[in-house]
Amino acid sequence: LDLACGRGQIIISLDENLSAEARANIDYWAYDIDQTYAKETRKCAEGLGFGSFDIKVGDLSDFHRILPASVVFDFITLTNTVHEVDTGQLAGLFVNCIVRLSDSGMLFVYDIERITPAELGALPWSRDDVRHMMRRMLDAFGASAYRPELGRWKHRNSDGWHVLLERQNLHVSQADLSAMVDGAIQNTHDEILKVLRRRLVECRNYLDNLTQYGARTAEEQQDKERLLFEFWAISRALERAT
Ligand SMILES: C[S@@+](CC[C@H](N)C(=O)[O-])C[C@H]1O[C@@H](n2cnc3c(N)ncnc32)[C@H](O)[C@@H]1O
């Protein structure tokens, strides 16, 4: 399941990475809010010889209601998108991804830590922020012994992070997992707000310092602009999510 598939960027080069036999074994699902992107992804999927494919359009907060309840996924991806997700929807999105994994399924999430050029309202998360969210969610699922590593990707403009969550490492039955969904969403959401409040204080202190002493270097000048975007994005997210 390619969540927030965009134009099908993940599958576009799959014919160079997987054999025709391997591609024929894939039942590909894709999901995005944008009709035009969904059409592009469909076109791309048509040419790849998948066993089957299905592209659905909808908001991420509804994906688990829109995709047939009987379908579980061996691999769910959510790439380059977390910074666009409404803060109030993020916990539900992560938790529902876990719920829709098959017994040996995996969730792969990747995003960058800074958006360049900055976008008003976009809220990128650092690897440490995401680590806090994942830990709290796993604790809420009773899987405190499971601590997946978060990877770092070095890029020219911004570092990226990824996390790979393996369903079997939760050691929780599907029935127990389903019973814990509401609590897991609430706990993860609380952690997200905690992270945001801490970031707001840090951002405010840094901006306060820049207001008093000015930006003395080119780097501080860049920071000033980035932090102003960040201040707006966090304040707006907290207002909408609490
Ligand atoms: C930057 S693109 C990433 C595309 C692709 N996953 C990739 O890695 O290149 C973000 C995608 O998320 C989709 N998106 C953003 N918010 C969404 C939402 N609330 N529901 C569904 N899709 C959303 C956008 O339409 C866009 O296609």
PDB file of C-alpha atoms and ligand atoms in Angstrom:
ATOM      1  CA  LEU A   1       0.000   0.000   0.000  1.00  0.00           C
ATOM      2  CA  ASP A   2       1.572   3.214  -1.243  1.00  0.00           C
ATOM      3  CA  LEU A   3      -0.037   5.855   1.006  1.00  0.00           C
ATOM      4  CA  ALA A   4       0.080   9.416  -0.364  1.00  0.00           C
ATOM      5  CA  CYS A   5       1.439   7.905  -3.576  1.00  0.00           C
ATOM      6  CA  GLY A   6       1.767  11.250  -5.362  1.00  0.00           C
ATOM      7  CA  ARG A   7       2.584  10.669  -9.025  1.00  0.00           C
ATOM      8  CA  GLY A   8       3.756   7.130  -8.308  1.00  0.00           C
ATOM      9  CA  GLN A   9       7.344   8.143  -7.625  1.00  0.00           C
ATOM     10  CA  ILE A  10       7.990   4.980  -5.605  1.00  0.00           C
ATOM     11  CA  ILE A  11       7.001   2.603  -8.380  1.00  0.00           C
ATOM     12  CA  ILE A  12       8.231   4.564 -11.360  1.00  0.00           C
ATOM     13  CA  SER A  13      11.565   2.733 -11.597  1.00  0.00           C
ATOM     14  CA  LEU A  14      10.370  -0.606 -10.237  1.00  0.00           C
ATOM     15  CA  ASP A  15      10.954  -2.332 -13.586  1.00  0.00           C
ATOM     16  CA  GLU A  16      14.663  -1.608 -13.116  1.00  0.00           C
ATOM     17  CA  ASN A  17      14.691  -2.992  -9.572  1.00  0.00           C
ATOM     18  CA  LEU A  18      12.368  -5.998  -9.619  1.00  0.00           C
ATOM     19  CA  SER A  19      12.073  -8.769 -12.172  1.00  0.00           C
ATOM     20  CA  ALA A  20       8.824  -9.277 -14.103  1.00  0.00           C
ATOM     21  CA  GLU A  21       8.162 -12.391 -11.946  1.00  0.00           C
ATOM     22  CA  ALA A  22       8.593 -10.398  -8.732  1.00  0.00           C
ATOM     23  CA  ARG A  23       6.347  -7.603  -9.979  1.00  0.00           C
ATOM     24  CA  ALA A  24       3.684 -10.134 -10.928  1.00  0.00           C
ATOM     25  CA  ASN A  25       3.612 -11.196  -7.258  1.00  0.00           C
ATOM     26  CA  ILE A  26       2.659  -7.720  -6.085  1.00  0.00           C
ATOM     27  CA  ASP A  27      -0.900  -6.660  -5.408  1.00  0.00           C
ATOM     28  CA  TYR A  28      -0.352  -2.934  -5.502  1.00  0.00           C
ATOM     29  CA  TRP A  29      -2.644  -0.462  -3.741  1.00  0.00           C
ATOM     30  CA  ALA A  30      -2.164   3.282  -3.872  1.00  0.00           C
ATOM     31  CA  TYR A  31      -3.958   6.104  -2.146  1.00  0.00           C
ATOM     32  CA  ASP A  32      -3.818   9.889  -2.469  1.00  0.00           C
ATOM     33  CA  ILE A  33      -6.108  12.868  -2.073  1.00  0.00           C
ATOM     34  CA  ASP A  34      -5.240  14.245  -5.487  1.00  0.00           C
ATOM     35  CA  GLN A  35      -7.266  12.893  -8.434  1.00  0.00           C
ATOM     36  CA  THR A  36      -4.674  13.918 -11.016  1.00  0.00           C
ATOM     37  CA  TYR A  37      -1.859  12.223  -9.134  1.00  0.00           C
ATOM     38  CA  ALA A  38      -4.003   9.107  -8.715  1.00  0.00           C
ATOM     39  CA  LYS A  39      -4.479   8.984 -12.497  1.00  0.00           C
ATOM     40  CA  GLU A  40      -0.750   9.328 -13.090  1.00  0.00           C
ATOM     41  CA  THR A  41      -0.039   6.547 -10.590  1.00  0.00           C
ATOM     42  CA  ARG A  42      -2.643   4.336 -12.289  1.00  0.00           C
ATOM     43  CA  LYS A  43      -1.000   4.871 -15.657  1.00  0.00           C
ATOM     44  CA  CYS A  44       2.368   3.994 -14.180  1.00  0.00           C
ATOM     45  CA  ALA A  45       1.000   0.872 -12.418  1.00  0.00           C
ATOM     46  CA  GLU A  46      -0.665  -0.321 -15.655  1.00  0.00           C
ATOM     47  CA  GLY A  47       2.709  -0.673 -17.342  1.00  0.00           C
ATOM     48  CA  LEU A  48       4.450  -2.589 -14.563  1.00  0.00           C
ATOM     49  CA  GLY A  49       2.796  -6.005 -14.779  1.00  0.00           C
ATOM     50  CA  PHE A  50       1.612  -6.148 -11.157  1.00  0.00           C
ATOM     51  CA  GLY A  51      -0.534  -9.118 -10.143  1.00  0.00           C
ATOM     52  CA  SER A  52      -3.249  -6.542  -9.484  1.00  0.00           C
ATOM     53  CA  PHE A  53      -3.535  -2.882  -8.698  1.00  0.00           C
ATOM     54  CA  ASP A  54      -6.109  -0.545  -7.225  1.00  0.00           C
ATOM     55  CA  ILE A  55      -5.802   3.214  -6.802  1.00  0.00           C
ATOM     56  CA  LYS A  56      -8.130   5.006  -4.391  1.00  0.00           C
ATOM     57  CA  VAL A  57      -8.686   8.701  -3.781  1.00  0.00           C
ATOM     58  CA  GLY A  58      -9.323  10.129  -0.319  1.00  0.00           C
ATOM     59  CA  ASP A  59      -7.933  11.908   2.698  1.00  0.00           C
ATOM     60  CA  LEU A  60      -5.288  10.088   4.718  1.00  0.00           C
ATOM     61  CA  SER A  61      -7.477  10.338   7.800  1.00  0.00           C
ATOM     62  CA  ASP A  62     -10.010   8.098   5.999  1.00  0.00           C
ATOM     63  CA  PHE A  63      -7.761   5.535   4.334  1.00  0.00           C
ATOM     64  CA  HIS A  64      -8.648   2.715   6.752  1.00  0.00           C
ATOM     65  CA  ARG A  65     -12.366   3.346   6.145  1.00  0.00           C
ATOM     66  CA  ILE A  66     -12.069   3.670   2.356  1.00  0.00           C
ATOM     67  CA  LEU A  67      -9.887   0.616   1.748  1.00  0.00           C
ATOM     68  CA  PRO A  68     -11.829  -2.647   2.176  1.00  0.00           C
ATOM     69  CA  ALA A  69     -11.747  -3.746   5.828  1.00  0.00           C
ATOM     70  CA  SER A  70     -10.791  -7.309   4.863  1.00  0.00           C
ATOM     71  CA  VAL A  71      -7.534  -6.278   3.196  1.00  0.00           C
ATOM     72  CA  VAL A  72      -4.278  -6.238   5.162  1.00  0.00           C
ATOM     73  CA  PHE A  73      -0.930  -5.214   3.751  1.00  0.00           C
ATOM     74  CA  ASP A  74       2.550  -6.767   3.774  1.00  0.00           C
ATOM     75  CA  PHE A  75       4.204  -3.430   3.119  1.00  0.00           C
ATOM     76  CA  ILE A  76       2.857   0.071   3.688  1.00  0.00           C
ATOM     77  CA  THR A  77       4.870   3.099   2.619  1.00  0.00           C
ATOM     78  CA  LEU A  78       4.355   6.718   3.593  1.00  0.00           C
ATOM     79  CA  THR A  79       7.119   8.767   2.039  1.00  0.00           C
ATOM     80  CA  ASN A  80       7.794  12.497   1.863  1.00  0.00           C
ATOM     81  CA  THR A  81       4.380  13.261   3.316  1.00  0.00           C
ATOM     82  CA  VAL A  82       4.395  13.418   7.132  1.00  0.00           C
ATOM     83  CA  HIS A  83       5.199  17.164   7.046  1.00  0.00           C
ATOM     84  CA  GLU A  84       1.951  17.723   5.107  1.00  0.00           C
ATOM     85  CA  VAL A  85      -0.298  15.751   7.454  1.00  0.00           C
ATOM     86  CA  ASP A  86      -2.544  17.725   9.759  1.00  0.00           C
ATOM     87  CA  THR A  87      -1.062  17.392  13.266  1.00  0.00           C
ATOM     88  CA  GLY A  88      -4.414  16.290  14.680  1.00  0.00           C
ATOM     89  CA  GLN A  89      -4.524  13.396  12.188  1.00  0.00           C
ATOM     90  CA  LEU A  90      -0.983  12.124  12.551  1.00  0.00           C
ATOM     91  CA  ALA A  91      -1.446   9.788  15.518  1.00  0.00           C
ATOM     92  CA  GLY A  92      -4.518   8.172  13.942  1.00  0.00           C
ATOM     93  CA  LEU A  93      -2.646   7.718  10.689  1.00  0.00           C
ATOM     94  CA  PHE A  94       0.317   5.909  12.285  1.00  0.00           C
ATOM     95  CA  VAL A  95      -1.903   3.735  14.475  1.00  0.00           C
ATOM     96  CA  ASN A  96      -4.237   2.750  11.632  1.00  0.00           C
ATOM     97  CA  CYS A  97      -1.247   1.832   9.478  1.00  0.00           C
ATOM     98  CA  ILE A  98      -0.126  -0.614  12.183  1.00  0.00           C
ATOM     99  CA  VAL A  99      -3.634  -2.054  12.451  1.00  0.00           C
ATOM    100  CA  ARG A 100      -3.735  -2.733   8.687  1.00  0.00           C
ATOM    101  CA  LEU A 101      -0.491  -4.692   8.547  1.00  0.00           C
ATOM    102  CA  SER A 102      -0.492  -8.431   7.910  1.00  0.00           C
ATOM    103  CA  ASP A 103       1.165 -10.631  10.586  1.00  0.00           C
ATOM    104  CA  SER A 104       4.552 -10.198   8.924  1.00  0.00           C
ATOM    105  CA  GLY A 105       3.771  -6.764   7.496  1.00  0.00           C
ATOM    106  CA  MET A 106       6.004  -3.694   7.668  1.00  0.00           C
ATOM    107  CA  LEU A 107       5.394   0.037   7.734  1.00  0.00           C
ATOM    108  CA  PHE A 108       8.054   2.232   6.132  1.00  0.00           C
ATOM    109  CA  VAL A 109       7.872   5.964   6.810  1.00  0.00           C
ATOM    110  CA  TYR A 110      10.359   8.450   5.380  1.00  0.00           C
ATOM    111  CA  ASP A 111      10.473  12.235   5.408  1.00  0.00           C
ATOM    112  CA  ILE A 112      12.880  15.164   5.430  1.00  0.00           C
ATOM    113  CA  GLU A 113      13.629  17.375   8.425  1.00  0.00           C
ATOM    114  CA  ARG A 114      13.548  20.709   6.584  1.00  0.00           C
ATOM    115  CA  ILE A 115      11.488  21.928   3.660  1.00  0.00           C
ATOM    116  CA  THR A 116      13.488  24.075   1.225  1.00  0.00           C
ATOM    117  CA  PRO A 117      12.227  26.549   0.233  1.00  0.00           C
ATOM    118  CA  ALA A 118      10.083  26.792   3.356  1.00  0.00           C
ATOM    119  CA  GLU A 119       6.323  26.352   2.887  1.00  0.00           C
ATOM    120  CA  LEU A 120       3.842  28.237   5.050  1.00  0.00           C
ATOM    121  CA  GLY A 121       2.179  25.818   7.452  1.00  0.00           C
ATOM    122  CA  ALA A 122       4.305  22.771   6.518  1.00  0.00           C
ATOM    123  CA  LEU A 123       5.585  21.087   9.659  1.00  0.00           C
ATOM    124  CA  PRO A 124       8.634  18.898   9.159  1.00  0.00           C
ATOM    125  CA  TRP A 125       9.634  16.612  12.044  1.00  0.00           C
ATOM    126  CA  SER A 126      13.106  15.652  13.168  1.00  0.00           C
ATOM    127  CA  ARG A 127      14.247  12.098  13.640  1.00  0.00           C
ATOM    128  CA  ASP A 128      14.172  12.589  17.416  1.00  0.00           C
ATOM    129  CA  ASP A 129      10.606  13.944  17.297  1.00  0.00           C
ATOM    130  CA  VAL A 130       9.503  10.842  15.415  1.00  0.00           C
ATOM    131  CA  ARG A 131      11.397   8.574  17.791  1.00  0.00           C
ATOM    132  CA  HIS A 132       9.355  10.022  20.684  1.00  0.00           C
ATOM    133  CA  MET A 133       6.089   9.454  18.805  1.00  0.00           C
ATOM    134  CA  MET A 134       6.987   5.878  17.846  1.00  0.00           C
ATOM    135  CA  ARG A 135       8.050   4.975  21.372  1.00  0.00           C
ATOM    136  CA  ARG A 136       4.862   6.313  22.882  1.00  0.00           C
ATOM    137  CA  MET A 137       2.738   4.497  20.302  1.00  0.00           C
ATOM    138  CA  LEU A 138       4.572   1.205  20.860  1.00  0.00           C
ATOM    139  CA  ASP A 139       4.270   1.626  24.647  1.00  0.00           C
ATOM    140  CA  ALA A 140       0.525   2.166  24.220  1.00  0.00           C
ATOM    141  CA  PHE A 141       0.361  -1.092  22.247  1.00  0.00           C
ATOM    142  CA  GLY A 142       2.143  -2.852  25.106  1.00  0.00           C
ATOM    143  CA  ALA A 143       5.281  -3.255  22.978  1.00  0.00           C
ATOM    144  CA  SER A 144       7.764  -1.351  25.136  1.00  0.00           C
ATOM    145  CA  ALA A 145      10.496  -3.880  24.379  1.00  0.00           C
ATOM    146  CA  TYR A 146      10.348  -3.018  20.692  1.00  0.00           C
ATOM    147  CA  ARG A 147      12.529  -0.035  19.806  1.00  0.00           C
ATOM    148  CA  PRO A 148      12.990   0.165  16.024  1.00  0.00           C
ATOM    149  CA  GLU A 149      15.994   2.153  14.851  1.00  0.00           C
ATOM    150  CA  LEU A 150      15.380   5.402  13.026  1.00  0.00           C
ATOM    151  CA  GLY A 151      17.675   5.889  10.062  1.00  0.00           C
ATOM    152  CA  ARG A 152      19.298   9.121   8.942  1.00  0.00           C
ATOM    153  CA  TRP A 153      19.635  10.140   5.291  1.00  0.00           C
ATOM    154  CA  LYS A 154      22.113  12.854   4.359  1.00  0.00           C
ATOM    155  CA  HIS A 155      20.922  15.158   1.587  1.00  0.00           C
ATOM    156  CA  ARG A 156      22.289  18.482   0.353  1.00  0.00           C
ATOM    157  CA  ASN A 157      19.417  20.658   1.619  1.00  0.00           C
ATOM    158  CA  SER A 158      18.060  18.657   4.518  1.00  0.00           C
ATOM    159  CA  ASP A 159      18.646  15.440   6.403  1.00  0.00           C
ATOM    160  CA  GLY A 160      15.948  12.825   6.168  1.00  0.00           C
ATOM    161  CA  TRP A 161      14.823  10.091   8.551  1.00  0.00           C
ATOM    162  CA  HIS A 162      13.098   6.779   8.150  1.00  0.00           C
ATOM    163  CA  VAL A 163      11.540   4.214  10.400  1.00  0.00           C
ATOM    164  CA  LEU A 164      10.630   0.636   9.565  1.00  0.00           C
ATOM    165  CA  LEU A 165       8.064  -0.910  11.905  1.00  0.00           C
ATOM    166  CA  GLU A 166       7.620  -4.666  11.784  1.00  0.00           C
ATOM    167  CA  ARG A 167       4.225  -5.916  12.921  1.00  0.00           C
ATOM    168  CA  GLN A 168       5.540  -9.215  14.260  1.00  0.00           C
ATOM    169  CA  ASN A 169       7.848  -7.387  16.698  1.00  0.00           C
ATOM    170  CA  LEU A 170       4.863  -5.984  18.566  1.00  0.00           C
ATOM    171  CA  HIS A 171       4.007  -9.489  19.810  1.00  0.00           C
ATOM    172  CA  VAL A 172       0.350  -8.525  20.176  1.00  0.00           C
ATOM    173  CA  SER A 173      -2.615 -10.412  18.708  1.00  0.00           C
ATOM    174  CA  GLN A 174      -4.814  -8.604  16.202  1.00  0.00           C
ATOM    175  CA  ALA A 175      -7.737  -8.703  18.662  1.00  0.00           C
ATOM    176  CA  ASP A 176      -5.664  -7.113  21.439  1.00  0.00           C
ATOM    177  CA  LEU A 177      -4.258  -4.583  19.014  1.00  0.00           C
ATOM    178  CA  SER A 178      -7.737  -3.546  17.875  1.00  0.00           C
ATOM    179  CA  ALA A 179      -8.836  -3.142  21.484  1.00  0.00           C
ATOM    180  CA  MET A 180      -5.921  -0.776  22.120  1.00  0.00           C
ATOM    181  CA  VAL A 181      -6.449   1.480  19.093  1.00  0.00           C
ATOM    182  CA  ASP A 182      -8.208   4.388  20.836  1.00  0.00           C
ATOM    183  CA  GLY A 183      -5.691   4.486  23.683  1.00  0.00           C
ATOM    184  CA  ALA A 184      -2.774   4.295  21.252  1.00  0.00           C
ATOM    185  CA  ILE A 185      -4.139   7.197  19.206  1.00  0.00           C
ATOM    186  CA  GLN A 186      -4.701   9.308  22.329  1.00  0.00           C
ATOM    187  CA  ASN A 187      -1.254   8.564  23.771  1.00  0.00           C
ATOM    188  CA  THR A 188       0.544   9.183  20.497  1.00  0.00           C
ATOM    189  CA  HIS A 189      -1.395  12.394  19.982  1.00  0.00           C
ATOM    190  CA  ASP A 190      -0.455  13.566  23.498  1.00  0.00           C
ATOM    191  CA  GLU A 191       3.197  12.865  22.740  1.00  0.00           C
ATOM    192  CA  ILE A 192       2.981  14.816  19.478  1.00  0.00           C
ATOM    193  CA  LEU A 193       1.578  17.815  21.366  1.00  0.00           C
ATOM    194  CA  LYS A 194       4.322  17.488  23.970  1.00  0.00           C
ATOM    195  CA  VAL A 195       6.975  17.503  21.247  1.00  0.00           C
ATOM    196  CA  LEU A 196       5.343  20.529  19.618  1.00  0.00           C
ATOM    197  CA  ARG A 197       5.134  22.503  22.857  1.00  0.00           C
ATOM    198  CA  ARG A 198       8.822  21.869  23.508  1.00  0.00           C
ATOM    199  CA  ARG A 199       9.695  22.934  19.968  1.00  0.00           C
ATOM    200  CA  LEU A 200       7.616  26.089  20.317  1.00  0.00           C
ATOM    201  CA  VAL A 201       9.510  27.122  23.447  1.00  0.00           C
ATOM    202  CA  GLU A 202      12.881  26.447  21.773  1.00  0.00           C
ATOM    203  CA  CYS A 203      11.832  28.316  18.648  1.00  0.00           C
ATOM    204  CA  ARG A 204      10.544  31.267  20.655  1.00  0.00           C
ATOM    205  CA  ASN A 205      13.746  31.489  22.715  1.00  0.00           C
ATOM    206  CA  TYR A 206      15.903  31.474  19.609  1.00  0.00           C
ATOM    207  CA  LEU A 207      13.733  34.113  17.908  1.00  0.00           C
ATOM    208  CA  ASP A 208      13.798  36.202  21.068  1.00  0.00           C
ATOM    209  CA  ASN A 209      17.575  36.042  21.039  1.00  0.00           C
ATOM    210  CA  LEU A 210      17.684  37.075  17.367  1.00  0.00           C
ATOM    211  CA  THR A 211      15.287  39.943  18.111  1.00  0.00           C
ATOM    212  CA  GLN A 212      17.569  41.236  20.849  1.00  0.00           C
ATOM    213  CA  TYR A 213      20.961  40.738  19.249  1.00  0.00           C
ATOM    214  CA  GLY A 214      20.171  40.477  15.524  1.00  0.00           C
ATOM    215  CA  ALA A 215      21.359  37.853  13.070  1.00  0.00           C
ATOM    216  CA  ARG A 216      25.144  38.231  13.002  1.00  0.00           C
ATOM    217  CA  THR A 217      26.054  35.625  10.425  1.00  0.00           C
ATOM    218  CA  ALA A 218      24.577  34.400   7.145  1.00  0.00           C
ATOM    219  CA  GLU A 219      23.691  31.180   8.949  1.00  0.00           C
ATOM    220  CA  GLU A 220      21.760  33.075  11.647  1.00  0.00           C
ATOM    221  CA  GLN A 221      19.965  35.035   8.940  1.00  0.00           C
ATOM    222  CA  GLN A 222      18.865  31.744   7.359  1.00  0.00           C
ATOM    223  CA  ASP A 223      17.859  30.413  10.777  1.00  0.00           C
ATOM    224  CA  LYS A 224      15.783  33.522  11.375  1.00  0.00           C
ATOM    225  CA  GLU A 225      13.674  32.904   8.285  1.00  0.00           C
ATOM    226  CA  ARG A 226      13.361  29.188   8.939  1.00  0.00           C
ATOM    227  CA  LEU A 227      12.335  29.802  12.568  1.00  0.00           C
ATOM    228  CA  LEU A 228       9.703  32.341  11.572  1.00  0.00           C
ATOM    229  CA  PHE A 229       8.112  29.723   9.302  1.00  0.00           C
ATOM    230  CA  GLU A 230       8.488  27.168  12.079  1.00  0.00           C
ATOM    231  CA  PHE A 231       6.903  29.467  14.660  1.00  0.00           C
ATOM    232  CA  TRP A 232       3.863  29.932  12.441  1.00  0.00           C
ATOM    233  CA  ALA A 233       3.567  26.233  11.576  1.00  0.00           C
ATOM    234  CA  ILE A 234       3.807  25.097  15.208  1.00  0.00           C
ATOM    235  CA  SER A 235       1.456  27.771  16.592  1.00  0.00           C
ATOM    236  CA  ARG A 236      -1.096  26.939  13.911  1.00  0.00           C
ATOM    237  CA  ALA A 237      -0.747  23.192  14.456  1.00  0.00           C
ATOM    238  CA  LEU A 238      -1.191  23.542  18.228  1.00  0.00           C
ATOM    239  CA  GLU A 239      -4.221  25.776  17.785  1.00  0.00           C
ATOM    240  CA  ARG A 240      -5.865  23.288  15.439  1.00  0.00           C
ATOM    241  CA  ALA A 241      -4.942  20.139  17.347  1.00  0.00           C
ATOM    242  CA  THR A 242      -5.888  21.094  20.918  1.00  0.00           C
TER     243      THR A 242
HETATM  244  C1  LIG B   1       5.434  15.247  -1.500  1.00  0.00           C
HETATM  245  S1  LIG B   1       4.215  14.176  -2.088  1.00  0.00           S
HETATM  246  C2  LIG B   1       4.958  12.581  -1.838  1.00  0.00           C
HETATM  247  C3  LIG B   1       4.672  11.634  -2.950  1.00  0.00           C
HETATM  248  C4  LIG B   1       5.392  10.299  -2.883  1.00  0.00           C
HETATM  249  N1  LIG B   1       4.933   9.520  -1.751  1.00  0.00           N
HETATM  250  C5  LIG B   1       6.899  10.480  -2.830  1.00  0.00           C
HETATM  251  O1  LIG B   1       7.528   9.987  -1.902  1.00  0.00           O
HETATM  252  O2  LIG B   1       7.437  11.095  -3.732  1.00  0.00           O
HETATM  253  C6  LIG B   1       2.966  14.248  -0.857  1.00  0.00           C
HETATM  254  C7  LIG B   1       1.696  13.578  -1.295  1.00  0.00           C
HETATM  255  O3  LIG B   1       0.820  13.520  -0.182  1.00  0.00           O
HETATM  256  C8  LIG B   1      -0.488  13.738  -0.636  1.00  0.00           C
HETATM  257  N2  LIG B   1      -1.262  14.190   0.516  1.00  0.00           N
HETATM  258  C9  LIG B   1      -1.004  15.255   1.314  1.00  0.00           C
HETATM  259  N3  LIG B   1      -1.931  15.361   2.267  1.00  0.00           N
HETATM  260  C10 LIG B   1      -2.807  14.345   2.067  1.00  0.00           C
HETATM  261  C11 LIG B   1      -3.979  13.935   2.744  1.00  0.00           C
HETATM  262  N4  LIG B   1      -4.435  14.576   3.808  1.00  0.00           N
HETATM  263  N5  LIG B   1      -4.616  12.842   2.276  1.00  0.00           N
HETATM  264  C12 LIG B   1      -4.149  12.159   1.204  1.00  0.00           C
HETATM  265  N6  LIG B   1      -3.031  12.504   0.528  1.00  0.00           N
HETATM  266  C13 LIG B   1      -2.368  13.591   0.953  1.00  0.00           C
HETATM  267  C14 LIG B   1      -0.327  14.809  -1.711  1.00  0.00           C
HETATM  268  O4  LIG B   1      -1.436  14.849  -2.590  1.00  0.00           O
HETATM  269  C15 LIG B   1       0.953  14.343  -2.390  1.00  0.00           C
HETATM  270  O5  LIG B   1       0.684  13.486  -3.455  1.00  0.00           O
END
